[in-house]
């Protein structure tokens, strides 16, 4: 009998390097959801680049524009008269202020004595162990082996580093703490460095006079050092450094806090004292040894990470003899493994990247933290690309696609907290800008819960569907957890507000449908009938698909909560069938816009018009086989090229079509080693540390990859469970995945051997009182209806016959 919670694996889950990092994307990320670091692994000198997730530019903003209603009326008139290029130009009057910018915290700099310049390069090893969420660096100088271990603890909110030498008294180094942000640091006592600083109060700090800059978020970081009791000394140097001499080992503790007290409190009014909070954090762990801290870190992390395991094996005829054989897979640099994937197609590297996505989500998004942004929490720049801000026209949603199917639902909690804040600002934007009820957000936001359209180009900035897309995650959370309390108290009020806005945003069209106007398809332009380039029209396919999804969700939620007769729900029920249906173009693909406009970029990176296929649920082979076939044509037309996140979205789309060959082709395409010194824009792949490349680094593809592979292995509705629907049998002919979640609350584990299903385990620990306990299992054309009771574990064979049933002891 397989154990649904078992997580054993035969391959070491380690990302490995044979030298120090040269670029940010060579370094090792560690994080506890809030505090992050990038470990470079230098020998004579080492850098830990630090992040704290509340450090942003700016202050709370006004996201309303009283002139917007007039501008909106003008744009709508231009669209109605078919002047799409003119409507596009006029839409700039609907813009708001630009989003603020994610910042960095600073650097821990370690300087070792000159003997380290002569370290034996062949002894060097740097690795990230996903099983323990620990970064390690090892090398030898003469007969002495030096070891560093780094982890970021969630239970104790501290970044911990232990440095040791194999010979007594062999460890000596200097350490400092600094930041590119405005700061001052000082030595406190003989074993602490305190750094206090501030983020700019404006997105672009004023050049004339720093006093003109409003008070931004304040921060404090404290670095404390402990050394071996019986050997070594710590002393303060004049240049704000600490010096460790002749120790056996040293433990560095880094804590940090900020004055950020939510998106509605101006930093100048914050009552939070970052230095005092940091001191309290240190005091709370004062009596914990390194072993205590590590044990507490492991217990917290592994409770999440060990929920899911995956093993993939190719058939014997596909195994090639190469440098990545099982005997030495643990020592080959991961970059070399990525390079060789196009020829060896090593399934264990897919396992590693799958689990790396789960590791990154655990490390960048925990209850009480900010949402994982465009780079998770890891950033080395004051002006990161695209501000490292949450983008809501695919990127933020993709960050959380894996959270439910890959058994990390707690990691999605920051998204729901954020949605609550967004709905508050978004209600003001909806009321003032659009004279609408409910709430709205656009394509880009920030820590201040910005809800208005951004600055820049209309093609990306004008997109008021961001809140609606995010709201689909609320209903999905209920589908996977069956948490009625969550649905009633958190999800439904947000869904109500979102649906209220959408009902007001929809206007009567000329052909009997309700339409959205203005409307864009994210970041994509078309050639209007008059030959002009434009992006603004009406009722884009994505608009309609998202609205259809939200309306269906609130109708279903109302049934669960017995709110069917509410006036809002009745209005939604009347409006749903009046939404413009998805249409098929002359070439057999799905139309991206309401009209079959000419597409100037058929290989565009966004797959917006396929939202209804994935992550939506309105295009299925059972409901609408013509659209299902047209979706396949659309994917073929769009091509395989694109940035990392586009590749992983296409992987999930092909998986939803149950097309194993094309899904795997997209998996393989992501394994392209990207050189940070020679990046090609929109040619995605992986860096040496397995961060995903747009390029540049953008973390959504890491998360999207994990979600897409899960989609290849298990798909579900509340009533159906599809087993191995897009598994590439010729590439992964044998394997096991354990601990994935399905809609309806079940935990699913599947093993297959020699190209066929071997065994399925299904366990549900949720009450089925509120939904039908019957589930139909599907595998290779066979469908069997089964009755699943809460608290019991069922085992099925390849014919989908139940061979074992027993009560769970969990």
Short mmCIF file of N, CA, C and O in Angstrom, two decimals, residues 619-625 628 658 717 720 722 778:
data_model
loop_
_atom_site.label_atom_id
_atom_site.label_comp_id
_atom_site.label_asym_id
_atom_site.label_seq_id
_atom_site.Cartn_x
_atom_site.Cartn_y
_atom_site.Cartn_z
N UNK A 619 -13.06 25.92 -21.49
CA UNK A 619 -12.80 25.18 -22.73
C UNK A 619 -12.39 23.77 -22.37
O UNK A 619 -11.31 23.54 -21.81
N UNK A 620 -13.26 22.81 -22.64
CA UNK A 620 -12.95 21.41 -22.40
C UNK A 620 -13.46 20.59 -23.58
O UNK A 620 -14.33 21.03 -24.34
N UNK A 621 -12.92 19.40 -23.72
CA UNK A 621 -13.32 18.56 -24.84
C UNK A 621 -14.77 18.11 -24.69
O UNK A 621 -15.48 17.87 -25.68
N UNK A 622 -15.26 18.02 -23.44
CA UNK A 622 -16.64 17.60 -23.22
C UNK A 622 -17.61 18.74 -23.51
O UNK A 622 -18.65 18.55 -24.15
N UNK A 623 -17.27 19.97 -23.05
CA UNK A 623 -18.19 21.10 -23.20
C UNK A 623 -18.21 21.66 -24.61
O UNK A 623 -19.27 22.00 -25.14
N UNK A 624 -17.04 21.83 -25.19
CA UNK A 624 -16.95 22.51 -26.49
C UNK A 624 -15.78 21.97 -27.30
O UNK A 624 -14.72 22.59 -27.35
N UNK A 625 -15.95 20.80 -27.92
CA UNK A 625 -14.86 20.17 -28.66
C UNK A 625 -14.32 21.03 -29.80
O UNK A 625 -13.13 20.93 -30.12
N UNK A 628 -11.91 23.34 -28.24
CA UNK A 628 -10.78 22.51 -27.80
C UNK A 628 -9.81 22.29 -28.95
O UNK A 628 -8.59 22.45 -28.82
N UNK A 658 -4.16 17.37 -23.01
CA UNK A 658 -3.75 15.97 -22.92
C UNK A 658 -2.80 15.59 -24.05
O UNK A 658 -2.80 14.45 -24.52
N UNK A 717 -11.40 18.03 -11.54
CA UNK A 717 -12.52 18.91 -11.27
C UNK A 717 -13.10 18.42 -9.94
O UNK A 717 -12.58 17.47 -9.34
N UNK A 720 -14.18 14.91 -11.21
CA UNK A 720 -13.34 14.05 -12.05
C UNK A 720 -11.89 14.11 -11.61
O UNK A 720 -11.40 15.14 -11.16
N UNK A 722 -8.25 12.97 -13.44
CA UNK A 722 -7.57 12.46 -14.63
C UNK A 722 -6.15 12.07 -14.25
O UNK A 722 -5.36 12.90 -13.79
N UNK A 778 -10.30 8.75 -14.37
CA UNK A 778 -10.08 8.59 -15.81
C UNK A 778 -8.62 8.21 -16.07
O UNK A 778 -7.71 8.86 -15.56
#
